[in-house]
PDB file of C-alpha atoms in Angstrom:
ATOM      1  CA  MET A   4      55.526  15.324  59.058  1.00 53.00           C
ATOM      2  CA  LYS A   5      53.777  13.023  61.472  1.00 82.00           C
ATOM      3  CA  LEU A   6      53.374  13.071  65.322  1.00 82.00           C
ATOM      4  CA  SER A   7      56.953  12.136  66.674  1.00 87.00           C
ATOM      5  CA  GLU A   8      56.571   8.810  68.850  1.00 89.00           C
ATOM      6  CA  GLU A   9      57.699  10.786  71.810  1.00 92.00           C
ATOM      7  CA  ASN A  10      54.940  13.944  71.353  1.00 90.00           C
ATOM      8  CA  LYS A  11      52.490  11.263  70.675  1.00 90.00           C
ATOM      9  CA  MET A  12      53.301   9.431  74.139  1.00 91.00           C
ATOM     10  CA  SER A  13      53.751  12.784  75.599  1.00 92.00           C
ATOM     11  CA  LEU A  14      50.217  13.522  74.647  1.00 91.00           C
ATOM     12  CA  LEU A  15      48.246  10.547  75.392  1.00 93.00           C
ATOM     13  CA  VAL A  16      49.870  10.079  79.251  1.00 94.00           C
ATOM     14  CA  SER A  17      49.428  13.874  80.210  1.00 94.00           C
ATOM     15  CA  ILE A  18      46.059  13.373  78.634  1.00 95.00           C
ATOM     16  CA  HIS A  19      45.237  10.585  81.232  1.00 95.00           C
ATOM     17  CA  GLN A  20      47.169  12.698  84.401  1.00 95.00           C
ATOM     18  CA  MET A  21      44.617  15.008  83.577  1.00 95.00           C
ATOM     19  CA  ILE A  22      41.559  12.611  83.415  1.00 95.00           C
ATOM     20  CA  GLU A  23      43.169  11.607  87.612  1.00 94.00           C
ATOM     21  CA  GLU A  24      43.938  14.838  88.787  1.00 94.00           C
ATOM     22  CA  ASN A  25      40.239  16.566  87.744  1.00 92.00           C
ATOM     23  CA  ALA A  26      38.503  13.571  88.815  1.00 93.00           C
ATOM     24  CA  ASN A  27      40.344  13.204  91.841  1.00 92.00           C
ATOM     25  CA  TYR A  28      39.824  17.703  92.199  1.00 91.00           C
ATOM     26  CA  ILE A  29      35.830  17.132  91.850  1.00 90.00           C
ATOM     27  CA  ALA A  30      35.644  14.549  94.155  1.00 90.00           C
ATOM     28  CA  ASN A  31      37.873  16.160  96.581  1.00 89.00           C
ATOM     29  CA  ASP A  32      36.036  19.205  96.668  1.00 87.00           C
ATOM     30  CA  ILE A  33      32.454  17.326  97.329  1.00 86.00           C
ATOM     31  CA  GLU A  34      33.861  15.414  99.401  1.00 85.00           C
ATOM     32  CA  SER A  35      34.568  18.853 101.674  1.00 84.00           C
ATOM     33  CA  ASN A  36      31.530  20.474 100.298  1.00 81.00           C
ATOM     34  CA  LYS A  37      33.146  23.141  98.184  1.00 82.00           C
ATOM     35  CA  ILE A  38      30.709  22.853  95.731  1.00 77.00           C
ATOM     36  CA  ASN A  39      31.046  26.169  94.323  1.00 68.00           C
ATOM     37  CA  ARG A  40      34.220  25.931  91.933  1.00 73.00           C
ATOM     38  CA  LEU A  41      31.972  22.579  90.467  1.00 75.00           C
ATOM     39  CA  ILE A  42      30.988  23.652  87.111  1.00 82.00           C
ATOM     40  CA  ASN A  43      32.723  25.713  84.810  1.00 82.00           C
ATOM     41  CA  TYR A  44      31.227  24.550  81.326  1.00 84.00           C
ATOM     42  CA  PRO A  45      29.465  25.847  79.747  1.00 84.00           C
ATOM     43  CA  PRO A  46      30.856  29.414  80.084  1.00 82.00           C
ATOM     44  CA  ASN A  47      27.952  30.632  82.949  1.00 81.00           C
ATOM     45  CA  GLY A  48      27.373  26.728  84.338  1.00 79.00           C
ATOM     46  CA  GLY A  49      27.127  26.468  87.660  1.00 82.00           C
ATOM     47  CA  LEU A  50      24.719  24.380  89.537  1.00 85.00           C
ATOM     48  CA  THR A  51      21.072  26.259  90.956  1.00 85.00           C
ATOM     49  CA  GLU A  52      20.429  25.995  94.773  1.00 87.00           C
ATOM     50  CA  SER A  53      18.729  22.654  94.847  1.00 89.00           C
ATOM     51  CA  GLU A  54      21.162  21.863  92.959  1.00 87.00           C
ATOM     52  CA  LYS A  55      24.188  22.633  95.423  1.00 86.00           C
ATOM     53  CA  GLU A  56      22.046  21.893  98.275  1.00 87.00           C
ATOM     54  CA  GLU A  57      21.377  18.647  96.950  1.00 87.00           C
ATOM     55  CA  VAL A  58      25.540  17.730  95.942  1.00 86.00           C
ATOM     56  CA  SER A  59      26.445  19.144  99.130  1.00 85.00           C
ATOM     57  CA  LYS A  60      24.561  15.581 100.845  1.00 84.00           C
ATOM     58  CA  LEU A  61      27.469  13.836  99.356  1.00 83.00           C
ATOM     59  CA  SER A  62      29.700  14.876 100.997  1.00 84.00           C
ATOM     60  CA  GLY A  63      32.202  13.233 103.690  1.00 83.00           C
ATOM     61  CA  ASN A  64      31.214   9.782 102.042  1.00 86.00           C
ATOM     62  CA  PRO A  65      34.637   7.792 101.438  1.00 88.00           C
ATOM     63  CA  VAL A  66      32.925   5.080  99.552  1.00 90.00           C
ATOM     64  CA  LEU A  67      30.729   7.846  97.268  1.00 88.00           C
ATOM     65  CA  LYS A  68      33.821   9.818  97.404  1.00 88.00           C
ATOM     66  CA  SER A  69      35.501   6.952  94.817  1.00 92.00           C
ATOM     67  CA  ALA A  70      32.493   5.721  92.883  1.00 93.00           C
ATOM     68  CA  LEU A  71      32.533   9.679  92.030  1.00 91.00           C
ATOM     69  CA  ARG A  72      36.416   9.582  91.017  1.00 93.00           C
ATOM     70  CA  LYS A  73      35.650   6.356  88.586  1.00 95.00           C
ATOM     71  CA  ILE A  74      32.576   7.731  87.240  1.00 95.00           C
ATOM     72  CA  LEU A  75      34.323  11.080  86.034  1.00 94.00           C
ATOM     73  CA  ALA A  76      37.434   9.152  85.201  1.00 95.00           C
ATOM     74  CA  SER A  77      35.247   7.371  82.779  1.00 95.00           C
ATOM     75  CA  ASN A  78      33.081  10.080  81.819  1.00 95.00           C
ATOM     76  CA  THR A  79      35.936  12.439  80.935  1.00 95.00           C
ATOM     77  CA  SER A  80      38.402   9.120  79.231  1.00 96.00           C
ATOM     78  CA  ASP A  81      35.219   8.820  76.668  1.00 95.00           C
ATOM     79  CA  VAL A  82      35.084  12.007  75.524  1.00 95.00           C
ATOM     80  CA  PHE A  83      38.867  11.605  74.699  1.00 95.00           C
ATOM     81  CA  PHE A  84      38.752   8.534  73.015  1.00 95.00           C
ATOM     82  CA  GLY A  85      35.784  10.415  70.643  1.00 93.00           C
ATOM     83  CA  PHE A  86      37.901  13.471  70.487  1.00 93.00           C
ATOM     84  CA  LEU A  87      40.770  11.021  69.839  1.00 92.00           C
ATOM     85  CA  ASN A  88      38.866   8.711  66.696  1.00 91.00           C
ATOM     86  CA  ILE A  89      37.416  11.576  65.621  1.00 90.00           C
ATOM     87  CA  LEU A  90      41.340  13.184  64.947  1.00 88.00           C
ATOM     88  CA  ASP A  91      42.554  10.177  63.827  1.00 87.00           C
ATOM     89  CA  GLY A  92      39.627   9.898  60.978  1.00 86.00           C
ATOM     90  CA  THR A  93      38.011   6.506  62.554  1.00 90.00           C
ATOM     91  CA  SER A  94      34.721   8.395  63.604  1.00 89.00           C
ATOM     92  CA  ASP A  95      33.385  11.904  61.876  1.00 88.00           C
ATOM     93  CA  PRO A  96      32.198  14.495  63.920  1.00 88.00           C
ATOM     94  CA  THR A  97      28.305  14.034  64.369  1.00 84.00           C
ATOM     95  CA  VAL A  98      28.025  18.233  64.357  1.00 81.00           C
ATOM     96  CA  GLU A  99      28.393  19.488  61.240  1.00 76.00           C
ATOM     97  CA  TYR A 100      29.360  23.087  60.143  1.00 79.00           C
ATOM     98  CA  GLY A 101      29.758  22.302  56.164  1.00 78.00           C
ATOM     99  CA  GLU A 102      31.931  19.280  54.802  1.00 82.00           C
ATOM    100  CA  TRP A 103      34.681  17.915  57.258  1.00 80.00           C
ATOM    101  CA  GLY A 104      37.793  17.352  56.540  1.00 82.00           C
ATOM    102  CA  GLU A 105      40.048  15.205  58.103  1.00 81.00           C
ATOM    103  CA  VAL A 106      42.578  16.573  60.042  1.00 83.00           C
ATOM    104  CA  MET A 107      46.121  15.234  62.349  1.00 81.00           C
ATOM    105  CA  LEU A 108      48.472  16.325  64.710  1.00 83.00           C
ATOM    106  CA  VAL A 109      52.005  16.961  63.193  1.00 82.00           C
ATOM    107  CA  ASP A 110      54.866  18.118  65.582  1.00 84.00           C
ATOM    108  CA  PHE A 111      55.367  22.029  65.297  1.00 80.00           C
ATOM    109  CA  ASP A 112      57.462  23.148  62.700  1.00 78.00           C
ATOM    110  CA  GLU A 113      58.209  27.267  62.252  1.00 78.00           C
ATOM    111  CA  GLU A 114      56.855  27.167  58.755  1.00 78.00           C
ATOM    112  CA  ASN A 115      53.076  25.898  59.698  1.00 69.00           C
ATOM    113  CA  GLU A 116      52.711  29.332  62.007  1.00 72.00           C
ATOM    114  CA  MET A 117      49.109  28.202  64.056  1.00 70.00           C
ATOM    115  CA  ASP A 118      47.133  31.629  64.381  1.00 74.00           C
ATOM    116  CA  SER A 119      44.571  30.357  66.094  1.00 77.00           C
ATOM    117  CA  MET A 120      44.542  28.004  69.110  1.00 80.00           C
ATOM    118  CA  LEU A 121      41.643  25.366  69.855  1.00 83.00           C
ATOM    119  CA  HIS A 122      41.353  25.646  73.802  1.00 87.00           C
ATOM    120  CA  GLU A 123      41.272  29.411  73.205  1.00 87.00           C
ATOM    121  CA  ASP A 124      37.557  28.784  71.195  1.00 87.00           C
ATOM    122  CA  PHE A 125      36.269  25.955  72.598  1.00 87.00           C
ATOM    123  CA  PHE A 126      34.420  28.255  75.307  1.00 86.00           C
ATOM    124  CA  GLY A 127      33.004  30.154  72.867  1.00 86.00           C
ATOM    125  CA  THR A 128      31.761  27.298  70.850  1.00 87.00           C
ATOM    126  CA  TYR A 129      29.287  26.473  73.298  1.00 86.00           C
ATOM    127  CA  TRP A 130      26.578  28.770  72.533  1.00 84.00           C
ATOM    128  CA  ASP A 131      27.110  26.850  68.668  1.00 86.00           C
ATOM    129  CA  TRP A 132      26.992  23.688  69.941  1.00 83.00           C
ATOM    130  CA  LYS A 133      23.701  24.665  72.040  1.00 83.00           C
ATOM    131  CA  GLU A 134      22.220  26.054  69.114  1.00 82.00           C
ATOM    132  CA  LYS A 135      22.678  22.825  67.447  1.00 81.00           C
ATOM    133  CA  ARG A 136      21.617  20.034  70.050  1.00 79.00           C
ATOM    134  CA  LYS A 137      19.287  17.329  69.860  1.00 70.00           C
ATOM    135  CA  ASN A 138      17.949  17.019  73.801  1.00 69.00           C
ATOM    136  CA  THR A 139      16.347  19.953  74.822  1.00 70.00           C
ATOM    137  CA  SER A 140      14.421  17.924  78.148  1.00 74.00           C
ATOM    138  CA  TRP A 141      17.497  19.386  79.895  1.00 71.00           C
ATOM    139  CA  LYS A 142      20.531  22.011  79.611  1.00 73.00           C
ATOM    140  CA  LEU A 143      24.067  22.747  81.456  1.00 76.00           C
ATOM    141  CA  ASP A 144      23.871  26.303  81.814  1.00 76.00           C
ATOM    142  CA  LEU A 145      21.971  28.725  83.850  1.00 76.00           C
ATOM    143  CA  LEU A 146      20.391  31.115  81.355  1.00 69.00           C
ATOM    144  CA  ASP A 147      16.483  31.212  82.980  1.00 64.00           C
ATOM    145  CA  GLU A 148      17.323  30.703  85.766  1.00 50.00           C
TER     146      GLU A 148
END
């Protein structure tokens, strides 16, 4: 069984909706100087005091808000596009945990009951990524801060 056209369209259009809503949400928080809510990734992420101070300088600028919204949306769409390429089998993961076998999205079937959920494992696997990452000149988390 494959993914139905209705489920495919619902998924893809919902991704676009989430990209727009999240970019707007973050831009609004920056504009209104609510920077304490900006970071939820990685699990122990956040802004240092000096980063908070600099971000607060961005508040109250509608042109900057528009630019940030576009930058955030573009970045998020690039991530989703790469993820969808991996799902489609047109690219492979760059970080390997054994041999990669292609996967596919399919419509739910009672016989194929899921025993784990990707969203439940997502934040916890940040530490696996951190262990394997190549760029160590900067970091996202607040360890050692």
